[in-house]
Amino acid sequence: MIVYFNGNYIPKEEVAISPDDRGFLFGDGVYEVICAYSGRLFRSDAHLERLSRSLKALRIEEPRLEKLSDVARKLIVKNGLKDLDAKVYMQITRGAAVRDHAFPNDKTSPTVYAFASAFAIKESKWESGVKAICVPEMRWPRCDIKTVALLPNVLANQLAVEAGAEEALFVRDGFITEGAVSNFCAVFDGRVHTYPESHYILSGITRTVVLDLCRRLDIPVKEFPVAESRLKQADECMILGSTKEVMPVVQIDDMVIGDGKPGSITQRLQKAFKNEKLTAE
Ligand code: PDD
């Protein structure tokens, strides 16, 4: 595998990251995951704008290297992924310096690492729907920053796997915020409800695309928190994310959602999202 490391394209085995790297010591870094369909990037501008916002929030100066969308495209070509669906992972940390909590001096340059790998979602999950579980929110109140410090997400996702579920949904003060790796929405009486943009959720690119599709399809949207206690009244539920796309959730904990099958609004959004993927560039 050819990866990108601090300005160079090299075999993965040749990457040498210092044990003093602050990403390793403190989780002091940010990341993005961008999907590519047949070699074409989906909403890379939006992903890279969010990466800039995450860097700004952590006060890491944006490295002046090659444009990251070009890096992503080159990684796809160099790894023979042009005709496949793939995901590109990009990470920027504050760099390597003697361990001290406060920022190192200005001479420390960020560490930039990116790779591309083949990626395909199991289509049967879109057709049958998946199970999710609820877990208490245990993250810091800046979930809008896409930081590599993902321990609560890791623990939550592991609980989901152990429960035979696809995703863990965080519950903050009685309301579902989002999943460990995706945003969440529920449909009540034909209206899509989802947690509003705030510090408590990641502003998902898939979420933005789907809310835009709702507007285009005349599906009403209410950006308002869904109470865990109201889930049993939901007609449909979905998780949204680059690695899930529009995935129906048909069971949450022991509760069957709707009639236990992907609902009509979910199916309309899945279809529209599939078309939207054709706009990748
Ligand atoms: N995760 N919320 C969280 C906590 C996420 O980690 C993600 C994505 C999303 C969806 O965002 P988007 O639609 O922009 O992919 C929401 C990525 C895929 C990951 O961590 O691998």
PDB file of C-alpha atoms and ligand atoms in Angstrom:
ATOM      1  CA  MET A   1       0.000   0.000   0.000  1.00  0.00           C
ATOM      2  CA  ILE A   2       1.267   3.440  -0.926  1.00  0.00           C
ATOM      3  CA  VAL A   3       0.415   6.059   1.688  1.00  0.00           C
ATOM      4  CA  TYR A   4       0.997   9.782   2.055  1.00  0.00           C
ATOM      5  CA  PHE A   5       3.260  10.826   4.883  1.00  0.00           C
ATOM      6  CA  ASN A   6       4.414  14.408   5.452  1.00  0.00           C
ATOM      7  CA  GLY A   7       4.541  15.316   1.771  1.00  0.00           C
ATOM      8  CA  ASN A   8       5.766  12.005   0.349  1.00  0.00           C
ATOM      9  CA  TYR A   9       4.114   8.986  -1.233  1.00  0.00           C
ATOM     10  CA  ILE A  10       5.808   5.943   0.256  1.00  0.00           C
ATOM     11  CA  PRO A  11       5.110   2.273   1.027  1.00  0.00           C
ATOM     12  CA  LYS A  12       3.194   1.988   4.294  1.00  0.00           C
ATOM     13  CA  GLU A  13       6.011  -0.078   5.849  1.00  0.00           C
ATOM     14  CA  GLU A  14       8.370   2.897   5.498  1.00  0.00           C
ATOM     15  CA  VAL A  15       6.278   5.291   7.573  1.00  0.00           C
ATOM     16  CA  ALA A  16       8.097   6.182  10.779  1.00  0.00           C
ATOM     17  CA  ILE A  17       6.034   8.104  13.309  1.00  0.00           C
ATOM     18  CA  SER A  18       7.817   9.292  16.430  1.00  0.00           C
ATOM     19  CA  PRO A  19       6.677   7.884  19.785  1.00  0.00           C
ATOM     20  CA  ASP A  20       6.703  11.553  20.841  1.00  0.00           C
ATOM     21  CA  ASP A  21       3.974  12.335  18.330  1.00  0.00           C
ATOM     22  CA  ARG A  22       1.210  14.162  20.161  1.00  0.00           C
ATOM     23  CA  GLY A  23      -1.393  12.175  18.276  1.00  0.00           C
ATOM     24  CA  PHE A  24       0.014   9.060  19.986  1.00  0.00           C
ATOM     25  CA  LEU A  25       0.589  10.642  23.413  1.00  0.00           C
ATOM     26  CA  PHE A  26      -2.465  12.897  23.736  1.00  0.00           C
ATOM     27  CA  GLY A  27      -4.860  12.115  20.877  1.00  0.00           C
ATOM     28  CA  ASP A  28      -3.889  15.655  19.827  1.00  0.00           C
ATOM     29  CA  GLY A  29      -5.007  15.613  16.220  1.00  0.00           C
ATOM     30  CA  VAL A  30      -7.897  15.575  13.776  1.00  0.00           C
ATOM     31  CA  TYR A  31      -9.025  13.398  10.893  1.00  0.00           C
ATOM     32  CA  GLU A  32     -11.415  12.965   7.996  1.00  0.00           C
ATOM     33  CA  VAL A  33     -12.840  10.042   6.068  1.00  0.00           C
ATOM     34  CA  ILE A  34     -13.828  10.757   2.466  1.00  0.00           C
ATOM     35  CA  CYS A  35     -15.535   8.220   0.228  1.00  0.00           C
ATOM     36  CA  ALA A  36     -14.663   7.758  -3.418  1.00  0.00           C
ATOM     37  CA  TYR A  37     -16.990   6.071  -5.883  1.00  0.00           C
ATOM     38  CA  SER A  38     -15.219   4.647  -8.945  1.00  0.00           C
ATOM     39  CA  GLY A  39     -12.294   6.931  -8.198  1.00  0.00           C
ATOM     40  CA  ARG A  40     -14.408  10.077  -7.743  1.00  0.00           C
ATOM     41  CA  LEU A  41     -14.471  11.852  -4.404  1.00  0.00           C
ATOM     42  CA  PHE A  42     -17.826  12.502  -2.740  1.00  0.00           C
ATOM     43  CA  ARG A  43     -18.165  16.009  -1.263  1.00  0.00           C
ATOM     44  CA  SER A  44     -14.411  16.390  -0.722  1.00  0.00           C
ATOM     45  CA  ASP A  45     -14.746  20.190  -0.410  1.00  0.00           C
ATOM     46  CA  ALA A  46     -17.152  19.829   2.503  1.00  0.00           C
ATOM     47  CA  HIS A  47     -14.900  17.258   4.199  1.00  0.00           C
ATOM     48  CA  LEU A  48     -11.827  19.444   3.796  1.00  0.00           C
ATOM     49  CA  GLU A  49     -13.672  22.533   5.056  1.00  0.00           C
ATOM     50  CA  ARG A  50     -14.628  20.537   8.134  1.00  0.00           C
ATOM     51  CA  LEU A  51     -10.999  19.428   8.509  1.00  0.00           C
ATOM     52  CA  SER A  52      -9.971  23.111   8.469  1.00  0.00           C
ATOM     53  CA  ARG A  53     -12.579  23.886  11.132  1.00  0.00           C
ATOM     54  CA  SER A  54     -11.309  20.998  13.292  1.00  0.00           C
ATOM     55  CA  LEU A  55      -7.701  22.211  12.919  1.00  0.00           C
ATOM     56  CA  LYS A  56      -8.737  25.752  13.832  1.00  0.00           C
ATOM     57  CA  ALA A  57     -10.594  24.499  16.919  1.00  0.00           C
ATOM     58  CA  LEU A  58      -7.443  22.710  18.096  1.00  0.00           C
ATOM     59  CA  ARG A  59      -5.271  25.715  17.080  1.00  0.00           C
ATOM     60  CA  ILE A  60      -3.125  23.544  14.819  1.00  0.00           C
ATOM     61  CA  GLU A  61      -1.796  25.553  11.910  1.00  0.00           C
ATOM     62  CA  GLU A  62      -2.929  24.139   8.583  1.00  0.00           C
ATOM     63  CA  PRO A  63       0.154  22.494   7.010  1.00  0.00           C
ATOM     64  CA  ARG A  64       1.182  24.094   3.724  1.00  0.00           C
ATOM     65  CA  LEU A  65       1.441  20.941   1.687  1.00  0.00           C
ATOM     66  CA  GLU A  66      -0.148  19.653  -1.481  1.00  0.00           C
ATOM     67  CA  LYS A  67      -3.934  20.186  -1.716  1.00  0.00           C
ATOM     68  CA  LEU A  68      -5.472  17.323   0.239  1.00  0.00           C
ATOM     69  CA  SER A  69      -8.080  16.593  -2.438  1.00  0.00           C
ATOM     70  CA  ASP A  70      -5.157  16.028  -4.861  1.00  0.00           C
ATOM     71  CA  VAL A  71      -3.498  13.791  -2.267  1.00  0.00           C
ATOM     72  CA  ALA A  72      -6.702  11.743  -1.996  1.00  0.00           C
ATOM     73  CA  ARG A  73      -6.960  11.388  -5.782  1.00  0.00           C
ATOM     74  CA  LYS A  74      -3.311  10.353  -6.117  1.00  0.00           C
ATOM     75  CA  LEU A  75      -3.664   7.757  -3.352  1.00  0.00           C
ATOM     76  CA  ILE A  76      -6.621   6.246  -5.181  1.00  0.00           C
ATOM     77  CA  VAL A  77      -4.656   5.988  -8.431  1.00  0.00           C
ATOM     78  CA  LYS A  78      -1.414   4.800  -6.843  1.00  0.00           C
ATOM     79  CA  ASN A  79      -3.254   2.008  -5.030  1.00  0.00           C
ATOM     80  CA  GLY A  80      -5.220   0.776  -8.036  1.00  0.00           C
ATOM     81  CA  LEU A  81      -8.595   1.861  -6.610  1.00  0.00           C
ATOM     82  CA  LYS A  82      -9.817   3.929  -9.549  1.00  0.00           C
ATOM     83  CA  ASP A  83     -12.540   1.489 -10.570  1.00  0.00           C
ATOM     84  CA  LEU A  84     -13.654   0.585  -7.065  1.00  0.00           C
ATOM     85  CA  ASP A  85     -15.414   2.209  -4.157  1.00  0.00           C
ATOM     86  CA  ALA A  86     -12.878   3.329  -1.601  1.00  0.00           C
ATOM     87  CA  LYS A  87     -12.414   5.469   1.456  1.00  0.00           C
ATOM     88  CA  VAL A  88      -9.600   7.893   2.068  1.00  0.00           C
ATOM     89  CA  TYR A  89      -8.488   8.465   5.650  1.00  0.00           C
ATOM     90  CA  MET A  90      -6.540  11.635   6.480  1.00  0.00           C
ATOM     91  CA  GLN A  91      -5.053  12.551   9.823  1.00  0.00           C
ATOM     92  CA  ILE A  92      -3.170  15.615  11.013  1.00  0.00           C
ATOM     93  CA  THR A  93      -1.641  15.768  14.487  1.00  0.00           C
ATOM     94  CA  ARG A  94       0.159  18.595  16.245  1.00  0.00           C
ATOM     95  CA  GLY A  95       3.441  16.778  15.562  1.00  0.00           C
ATOM     96  CA  ALA A  96       6.245  15.296  17.669  1.00  0.00           C
ATOM     97  CA  ALA A  97       7.710  17.081  20.679  1.00  0.00           C
ATOM     98  CA  VAL A  98       8.963  16.291  24.182  1.00  0.00           C
ATOM     99  CA  ARG A  99       5.916  15.361  26.232  1.00  0.00           C
ATOM    100  CA  ASP A 100       4.314  18.395  27.823  1.00  0.00           C
ATOM    101  CA  HIS A 101       0.597  19.121  27.934  1.00  0.00           C
ATOM    102  CA  ALA A 102       0.886  22.691  26.635  1.00  0.00           C
ATOM    103  CA  PHE A 103       1.588  23.277  22.944  1.00  0.00           C
ATOM    104  CA  PRO A 104       5.182  22.744  21.763  1.00  0.00           C
ATOM    105  CA  ASN A 105       7.096  25.621  20.175  1.00  0.00           C
ATOM    106  CA  ASP A 106       6.394  26.943  16.684  1.00  0.00           C
ATOM    107  CA  LYS A 107       9.127  24.789  15.116  1.00  0.00           C
ATOM    108  CA  THR A 108       7.085  21.629  15.651  1.00  0.00           C
ATOM    109  CA  SER A 109       5.441  20.776  12.376  1.00  0.00           C
ATOM    110  CA  PRO A 110       2.207  18.801  12.182  1.00  0.00           C
ATOM    111  CA  THR A 111       2.306  15.146  11.174  1.00  0.00           C
ATOM    112  CA  VAL A 112       0.194  14.431   8.111  1.00  0.00           C
ATOM    113  CA  TYR A 113      -0.782  10.893   7.208  1.00  0.00           C
ATOM    114  CA  ALA A 114      -3.288   9.608   4.664  1.00  0.00           C
ATOM    115  CA  PHE A 115      -4.208   6.329   3.053  1.00  0.00           C
ATOM    116  CA  ALA A 116      -6.846   4.953   0.714  1.00  0.00           C
ATOM    117  CA  SER A 117      -8.401   1.512   0.890  1.00  0.00           C
ATOM    118  CA  ALA A 118     -11.171  -0.372  -0.866  1.00  0.00           C
ATOM    119  CA  PHE A 119     -14.474  -0.116   0.894  1.00  0.00           C
ATOM    120  CA  ALA A 120     -17.923  -1.495   0.192  1.00  0.00           C
ATOM    121  CA  ILE A 121     -21.012  -1.513   2.384  1.00  0.00           C
ATOM    122  CA  LYS A 122     -22.892  -4.812   2.650  1.00  0.00           C
ATOM    123  CA  GLU A 123     -25.959  -4.052   0.519  1.00  0.00           C
ATOM    124  CA  SER A 124     -28.101  -6.448   2.574  1.00  0.00           C
ATOM    125  CA  LYS A 125     -27.853  -3.991   5.494  1.00  0.00           C
ATOM    126  CA  TRP A 126     -29.539  -1.304   3.420  1.00  0.00           C
ATOM    127  CA  GLU A 127     -32.268  -3.722   2.422  1.00  0.00           C
ATOM    128  CA  SER A 128     -33.024  -5.397   5.744  1.00  0.00           C
ATOM    129  CA  GLY A 129     -32.007  -2.616   8.129  1.00  0.00           C
ATOM    130  CA  VAL A 130     -29.804  -2.956  11.190  1.00  0.00           C
ATOM    131  CA  LYS A 131     -30.002  -2.962  14.955  1.00  0.00           C
ATOM    132  CA  ALA A 132     -28.660  -0.194  17.221  1.00  0.00           C
ATOM    133  CA  ILE A 133     -28.240   0.112  20.965  1.00  0.00           C
ATOM    134  CA  CYS A 134     -28.436   3.163  23.228  1.00  0.00           C
ATOM    135  CA  VAL A 135     -25.488   4.050  25.452  1.00  0.00           C
ATOM    136  CA  PRO A 136     -24.984   6.953  27.853  1.00  0.00           C
ATOM    137  CA  GLU A 137     -23.158   9.920  26.301  1.00  0.00           C
ATOM    138  CA  MET A 138     -19.638   9.896  27.682  1.00  0.00           C
ATOM    139  CA  ARG A 139     -17.912  12.271  25.268  1.00  0.00           C
ATOM    140  CA  TRP A 140     -16.678  15.793  25.882  1.00  0.00           C
ATOM    141  CA  PRO A 141     -18.995  18.663  24.911  1.00  0.00           C
ATOM    142  CA  ARG A 142     -17.129  19.406  21.638  1.00  0.00           C
ATOM    143  CA  CYS A 143     -18.315  16.521  19.498  1.00  0.00           C
ATOM    144  CA  ASP A 144     -18.334  18.898  16.508  1.00  0.00           C
ATOM    145  CA  ILE A 145     -14.539  18.630  16.326  1.00  0.00           C
ATOM    146  CA  LYS A 146     -13.439  15.544  14.404  1.00  0.00           C
ATOM    147  CA  THR A 147     -10.599  14.645  16.738  1.00  0.00           C
ATOM    148  CA  VAL A 148      -8.712  11.343  16.728  1.00  0.00           C
ATOM    149  CA  ALA A 149      -9.384  11.093  20.497  1.00  0.00           C
ATOM    150  CA  LEU A 150     -12.178   8.580  19.945  1.00  0.00           C
ATOM    151  CA  LEU A 151     -12.079   6.437  23.070  1.00  0.00           C
ATOM    152  CA  PRO A 152     -15.772   6.883  24.012  1.00  0.00           C
ATOM    153  CA  ASN A 153     -16.736   6.094  20.400  1.00  0.00           C
ATOM    154  CA  VAL A 154     -14.493   3.011  20.431  1.00  0.00           C
ATOM    155  CA  LEU A 155     -16.006   1.734  23.686  1.00  0.00           C
ATOM    156  CA  ALA A 156     -19.555   2.433  22.521  1.00  0.00           C
ATOM    157  CA  ASN A 157     -19.017   0.759  19.163  1.00  0.00           C
ATOM    158  CA  GLN A 158     -17.528  -2.275  20.884  1.00  0.00           C
ATOM    159  CA  LEU A 159     -20.670  -2.551  23.046  1.00  0.00           C
ATOM    160  CA  ALA A 160     -22.709  -2.442  19.844  1.00  0.00           C
ATOM    161  CA  VAL A 161     -20.651  -5.232  18.276  1.00  0.00           C
ATOM    162  CA  GLU A 162     -21.010  -7.324  21.430  1.00  0.00           C
ATOM    163  CA  ALA A 163     -24.790  -6.800  21.303  1.00  0.00           C
ATOM    164  CA  GLY A 164     -24.889  -7.889  17.656  1.00  0.00           C
ATOM    165  CA  ALA A 165     -25.738  -4.320  16.641  1.00  0.00           C
ATOM    166  CA  GLU A 166     -24.440  -2.045  13.898  1.00  0.00           C
ATOM    167  CA  GLU A 167     -24.242   1.172  15.869  1.00  0.00           C
ATOM    168  CA  ALA A 168     -24.343   2.623  19.375  1.00  0.00           C
ATOM    169  CA  LEU A 169     -26.479   5.739  19.849  1.00  0.00           C
ATOM    170  CA  PHE A 170     -25.334   8.238  22.466  1.00  0.00           C
ATOM    171  CA  VAL A 171     -28.012   9.492  24.876  1.00  0.00           C
ATOM    172  CA  ARG A 172     -27.336  12.899  26.469  1.00  0.00           C
ATOM    173  CA  ASP A 173     -29.873  14.148  29.033  1.00  0.00           C
ATOM    174  CA  GLY A 174     -32.488  11.726  27.688  1.00  0.00           C
ATOM    175  CA  PHE A 175     -32.017  12.680  24.011  1.00  0.00           C
ATOM    176  CA  ILE A 176     -30.248  10.807  21.199  1.00  0.00           C
ATOM    177  CA  THR A 177     -27.397  12.965  19.933  1.00  0.00           C
ATOM    178  CA  GLU A 178     -25.793  10.742  17.282  1.00  0.00           C
ATOM    179  CA  GLY A 179     -24.094   7.398  16.807  1.00  0.00           C
ATOM    180  CA  ALA A 180     -20.491   6.428  17.556  1.00  0.00           C
ATOM    181  CA  VAL A 181     -19.674   6.668  13.828  1.00  0.00           C
ATOM    182  CA  SER A 182     -22.795   8.220  12.292  1.00  0.00           C
ATOM    183  CA  ASN A 183     -25.582  10.769  12.710  1.00  0.00           C
ATOM    184  CA  PHE A 184     -29.072   9.661  13.651  1.00  0.00           C
ATOM    185  CA  CYS A 185     -32.574  10.571  12.567  1.00  0.00           C
ATOM    186  CA  ALA A 186     -36.063   9.327  13.276  1.00  0.00           C
ATOM    187  CA  VAL A 187     -39.314   9.787  11.375  1.00  0.00           C
ATOM    188  CA  PHE A 188     -42.516  10.740  13.200  1.00  0.00           C
ATOM    189  CA  ASP A 189     -45.700  11.288  11.169  1.00  0.00           C
ATOM    190  CA  GLY A 190     -43.800  11.833   7.936  1.00  0.00           C
ATOM    191  CA  ARG A 191     -41.317  14.307   9.417  1.00  0.00           C
ATOM    192  CA  VAL A 192     -37.579  13.625   9.772  1.00  0.00           C
ATOM    193  CA  HIS A 193     -36.267  14.588  13.210  1.00  0.00           C
ATOM    194  CA  THR A 194     -32.544  14.923  13.909  1.00  0.00           C
ATOM    195  CA  TYR A 195     -30.384  16.548  16.559  1.00  0.00           C
ATOM    196  CA  PRO A 196     -29.636  20.168  15.612  1.00  0.00           C
ATOM    197  CA  GLU A 197     -26.160  21.353  14.597  1.00  0.00           C
ATOM    198  CA  SER A 198     -24.348  22.140  17.831  1.00  0.00           C
ATOM    199  CA  HIS A 199     -21.281  21.234  19.842  1.00  0.00           C
ATOM    200  CA  TYR A 200     -22.992  17.950  20.755  1.00  0.00           C
ATOM    201  CA  ILE A 201     -22.843  16.328  17.315  1.00  0.00           C
ATOM    202  CA  LEU A 202     -20.479  16.113  14.402  1.00  0.00           C
ATOM    203  CA  SER A 203     -21.805  18.116  11.493  1.00  0.00           C
ATOM    204  CA  GLY A 204     -21.958  15.063   9.238  1.00  0.00           C
ATOM    205  CA  ILE A 205     -21.483  15.549   5.516  1.00  0.00           C
ATOM    206  CA  THR A 206     -23.961  12.717   4.838  1.00  0.00           C
ATOM    207  CA  ARG A 207     -26.437  14.381   7.231  1.00  0.00           C
ATOM    208  CA  THR A 208     -26.142  17.659   5.315  1.00  0.00           C
ATOM    209  CA  VAL A 209     -26.651  15.892   1.977  1.00  0.00           C
ATOM    210  CA  VAL A 210     -29.671  13.972   3.308  1.00  0.00           C
ATOM    211  CA  LEU A 211     -31.320  17.069   4.826  1.00  0.00           C
ATOM    212  CA  ASP A 212     -30.846  18.789   1.484  1.00  0.00           C
ATOM    213  CA  LEU A 213     -32.444  15.796  -0.272  1.00  0.00           C
ATOM    214  CA  CYS A 214     -35.389  16.032   2.169  1.00  0.00           C
ATOM    215  CA  ARG A 215     -35.930  19.641   1.111  1.00  0.00           C
ATOM    216  CA  ARG A 216     -35.780  18.676  -2.548  1.00  0.00           C
ATOM    217  CA  LEU A 217     -38.211  15.784  -2.017  1.00  0.00           C
ATOM    218  CA  ASP A 218     -40.590  17.873   0.110  1.00  0.00           C
ATOM    219  CA  ILE A 219     -39.981  15.705   3.151  1.00  0.00           C
ATOM    220  CA  PRO A 220     -40.410  17.938   6.224  1.00  0.00           C
ATOM    221  CA  VAL A 221     -37.442  18.143   8.589  1.00  0.00           C
ATOM    222  CA  LYS A 222     -37.321  19.133  12.225  1.00  0.00           C
ATOM    223  CA  GLU A 223     -33.815  19.708  13.565  1.00  0.00           C
ATOM    224  CA  PHE A 224     -34.814  18.924  17.108  1.00  0.00           C
ATOM    225  CA  PRO A 225     -33.544  16.309  19.593  1.00  0.00           C
ATOM    226  CA  VAL A 226     -35.325  12.948  19.689  1.00  0.00           C
ATOM    227  CA  ALA A 227     -36.013  11.718  23.218  1.00  0.00           C
ATOM    228  CA  GLU A 228     -34.995   8.137  23.889  1.00  0.00           C
ATOM    229  CA  SER A 229     -38.437   7.669  25.494  1.00  0.00           C
ATOM    230  CA  ARG A 230     -40.137   8.605  22.169  1.00  0.00           C
ATOM    231  CA  LEU A 231     -38.269   6.041  20.088  1.00  0.00           C
ATOM    232  CA  LYS A 232     -41.069   3.509  20.487  1.00  0.00           C
ATOM    233  CA  GLN A 233     -43.362   5.909  18.622  1.00  0.00           C
ATOM    234  CA  ALA A 234     -40.937   6.410  15.724  1.00  0.00           C
ATOM    235  CA  ASP A 235     -42.179   5.157  12.357  1.00  0.00           C
ATOM    236  CA  GLU A 236     -38.644   4.888  10.959  1.00  0.00           C
ATOM    237  CA  CYS A 237     -35.069   5.428  12.113  1.00  0.00           C
ATOM    238  CA  MET A 238     -31.828   5.843  10.161  1.00  0.00           C
ATOM    239  CA  ILE A 239     -28.139   6.287  10.677  1.00  0.00           C
ATOM    240  CA  LEU A 240     -26.256   8.526   8.261  1.00  0.00           C
ATOM    241  CA  GLY A 241     -22.534   8.603   7.607  1.00  0.00           C
ATOM    242  CA  SER A 242     -19.813   8.185   5.006  1.00  0.00           C
ATOM    243  CA  THR A 243     -19.376   4.546   5.980  1.00  0.00           C
ATOM    244  CA  LYS A 244     -23.125   3.864   6.359  1.00  0.00           C
ATOM    245  CA  GLU A 245     -24.725   6.165   3.761  1.00  0.00           C
ATOM    246  CA  VAL A 246     -28.487   5.989   4.527  1.00  0.00           C
ATOM    247  CA  MET A 247     -28.862   2.898   6.691  1.00  0.00           C
ATOM    248  CA  PRO A 248     -32.248   1.910   8.092  1.00  0.00           C
ATOM    249  CA  VAL A 249     -32.382   1.091  11.799  1.00  0.00           C
ATOM    250  CA  VAL A 250     -35.195  -1.388  12.450  1.00  0.00           C
ATOM    251  CA  GLN A 251     -34.456  -2.257  16.054  1.00  0.00           C
ATOM    252  CA  ILE A 252     -33.095  -0.205  18.965  1.00  0.00           C
ATOM    253  CA  ASP A 253     -32.259  -2.237  22.053  1.00  0.00           C
ATOM    254  CA  ASP A 254     -35.319  -4.522  22.408  1.00  0.00           C
ATOM    255  CA  MET A 255     -37.635  -2.168  20.560  1.00  0.00           C
ATOM    256  CA  VAL A 256     -38.765  -2.890  17.024  1.00  0.00           C
ATOM    257  CA  ILE A 257     -39.018   0.326  14.995  1.00  0.00           C
ATOM    258  CA  GLY A 258     -42.187   0.692  12.906  1.00  0.00           C
ATOM    259  CA  ASP A 259     -42.982  -2.650  11.319  1.00  0.00           C
ATOM    260  CA  GLY A 260     -39.391  -3.837  11.604  1.00  0.00           C
ATOM    261  CA  LYS A 261     -38.624  -3.062   7.965  1.00  0.00           C
ATOM    262  CA  PRO A 262     -37.030  -0.040   6.272  1.00  0.00           C
ATOM    263  CA  GLY A 263     -39.763   2.591   5.920  1.00  0.00           C
ATOM    264  CA  SER A 264     -40.873   4.497   2.849  1.00  0.00           C
ATOM    265  CA  ILE A 265     -39.091   7.769   3.683  1.00  0.00           C
ATOM    266  CA  THR A 266     -35.869   5.872   4.354  1.00  0.00           C
ATOM    267  CA  GLN A 267     -36.216   4.111   1.013  1.00  0.00           C
ATOM    268  CA  ARG A 268     -36.864   7.374  -0.843  1.00  0.00           C
ATOM    269  CA  LEU A 269     -33.788   8.898   0.762  1.00  0.00           C
ATOM    270  CA  GLN A 270     -31.684   5.833  -0.040  1.00  0.00           C
ATOM    271  CA  LYS A 271     -32.688   6.102  -3.691  1.00  0.00           C
ATOM    272  CA  ALA A 272     -32.015   9.836  -3.821  1.00  0.00           C
ATOM    273  CA  PHE A 273     -28.670   9.369  -2.072  1.00  0.00           C
ATOM    274  CA  LYS A 274     -27.659   6.731  -4.608  1.00  0.00           C
ATOM    275  CA  ASN A 275     -28.305   9.267  -7.375  1.00  0.00           C
ATOM    276  CA  GLU A 276     -26.412  11.921  -5.453  1.00  0.00           C
ATOM    277  CA  LYS A 277     -23.351   9.653  -5.380  1.00  0.00           C
ATOM    278  CA  LEU A 278     -23.209  10.049  -9.164  1.00  0.00           C
ATOM    279  CA  THR A 279     -22.231  13.697  -8.594  1.00  0.00           C
ATOM    280  CA  ALA A 280     -18.912  12.622  -7.000  1.00  0.00           C
ATOM    281  CA  GLU A 281     -15.964  14.245  -8.767  1.00  0.00           C
TER     282      GLU A 281
HETATM  283  N1  PDD B   1     -17.283   8.939  11.143  1.00  0.00           N
HETATM  284  N2  PDD B   1     -20.847  11.343  13.815  1.00  0.00           N
HETATM  285  C1  PDD B   1     -19.706  10.760  14.183  1.00  0.00           C
HETATM  286  C2  PDD B   1     -19.382  10.678  15.629  1.00  0.00           C
HETATM  287  C3  PDD B   1     -18.827  10.232  13.206  1.00  0.00           C
HETATM  288  O1  PDD B   1     -17.665   9.673  13.589  1.00  0.00           O
HETATM  289  C4  PDD B   1     -19.189  10.305  11.846  1.00  0.00           C
HETATM  290  C5  PDD B   1     -18.295   9.791  10.755  1.00  0.00           C
HETATM  291  C6  PDD B   1     -20.413  10.903  11.501  1.00  0.00           C
HETATM  292  C7  PDD B   1     -20.864  11.031  10.068  1.00  0.00           C
HETATM  293  O2  PDD B   1     -20.134  12.011   9.386  1.00  0.00           O
HETATM  294  P1  PDD B   1     -19.950  11.960   7.806  1.00  0.00           P
HETATM  295  O3  PDD B   1     -21.294  11.868   7.216  1.00  0.00           O
HETATM  296  O4  PDD B   1     -19.294  13.244   7.496  1.00  0.00           O
HETATM  297  O5  PDD B   1     -19.117  10.745   7.499  1.00  0.00           O
HETATM  298  C8  PDD B   1     -21.206  11.421  12.514  1.00  0.00           C
HETATM  299  C9  PDD B   1     -16.259   8.490  10.230  1.00  0.00           C
HETATM  300  C10 PDD B   1     -16.767   7.890   8.982  1.00  0.00           C
HETATM  301  C11 PDD B   1     -15.266   7.626  10.981  1.00  0.00           C
HETATM  302  O6  PDD B   1     -14.979   7.964  12.119  1.00  0.00           O
HETATM  303  O7  PDD B   1     -14.748   6.643  10.432  1.00  0.00           O
END
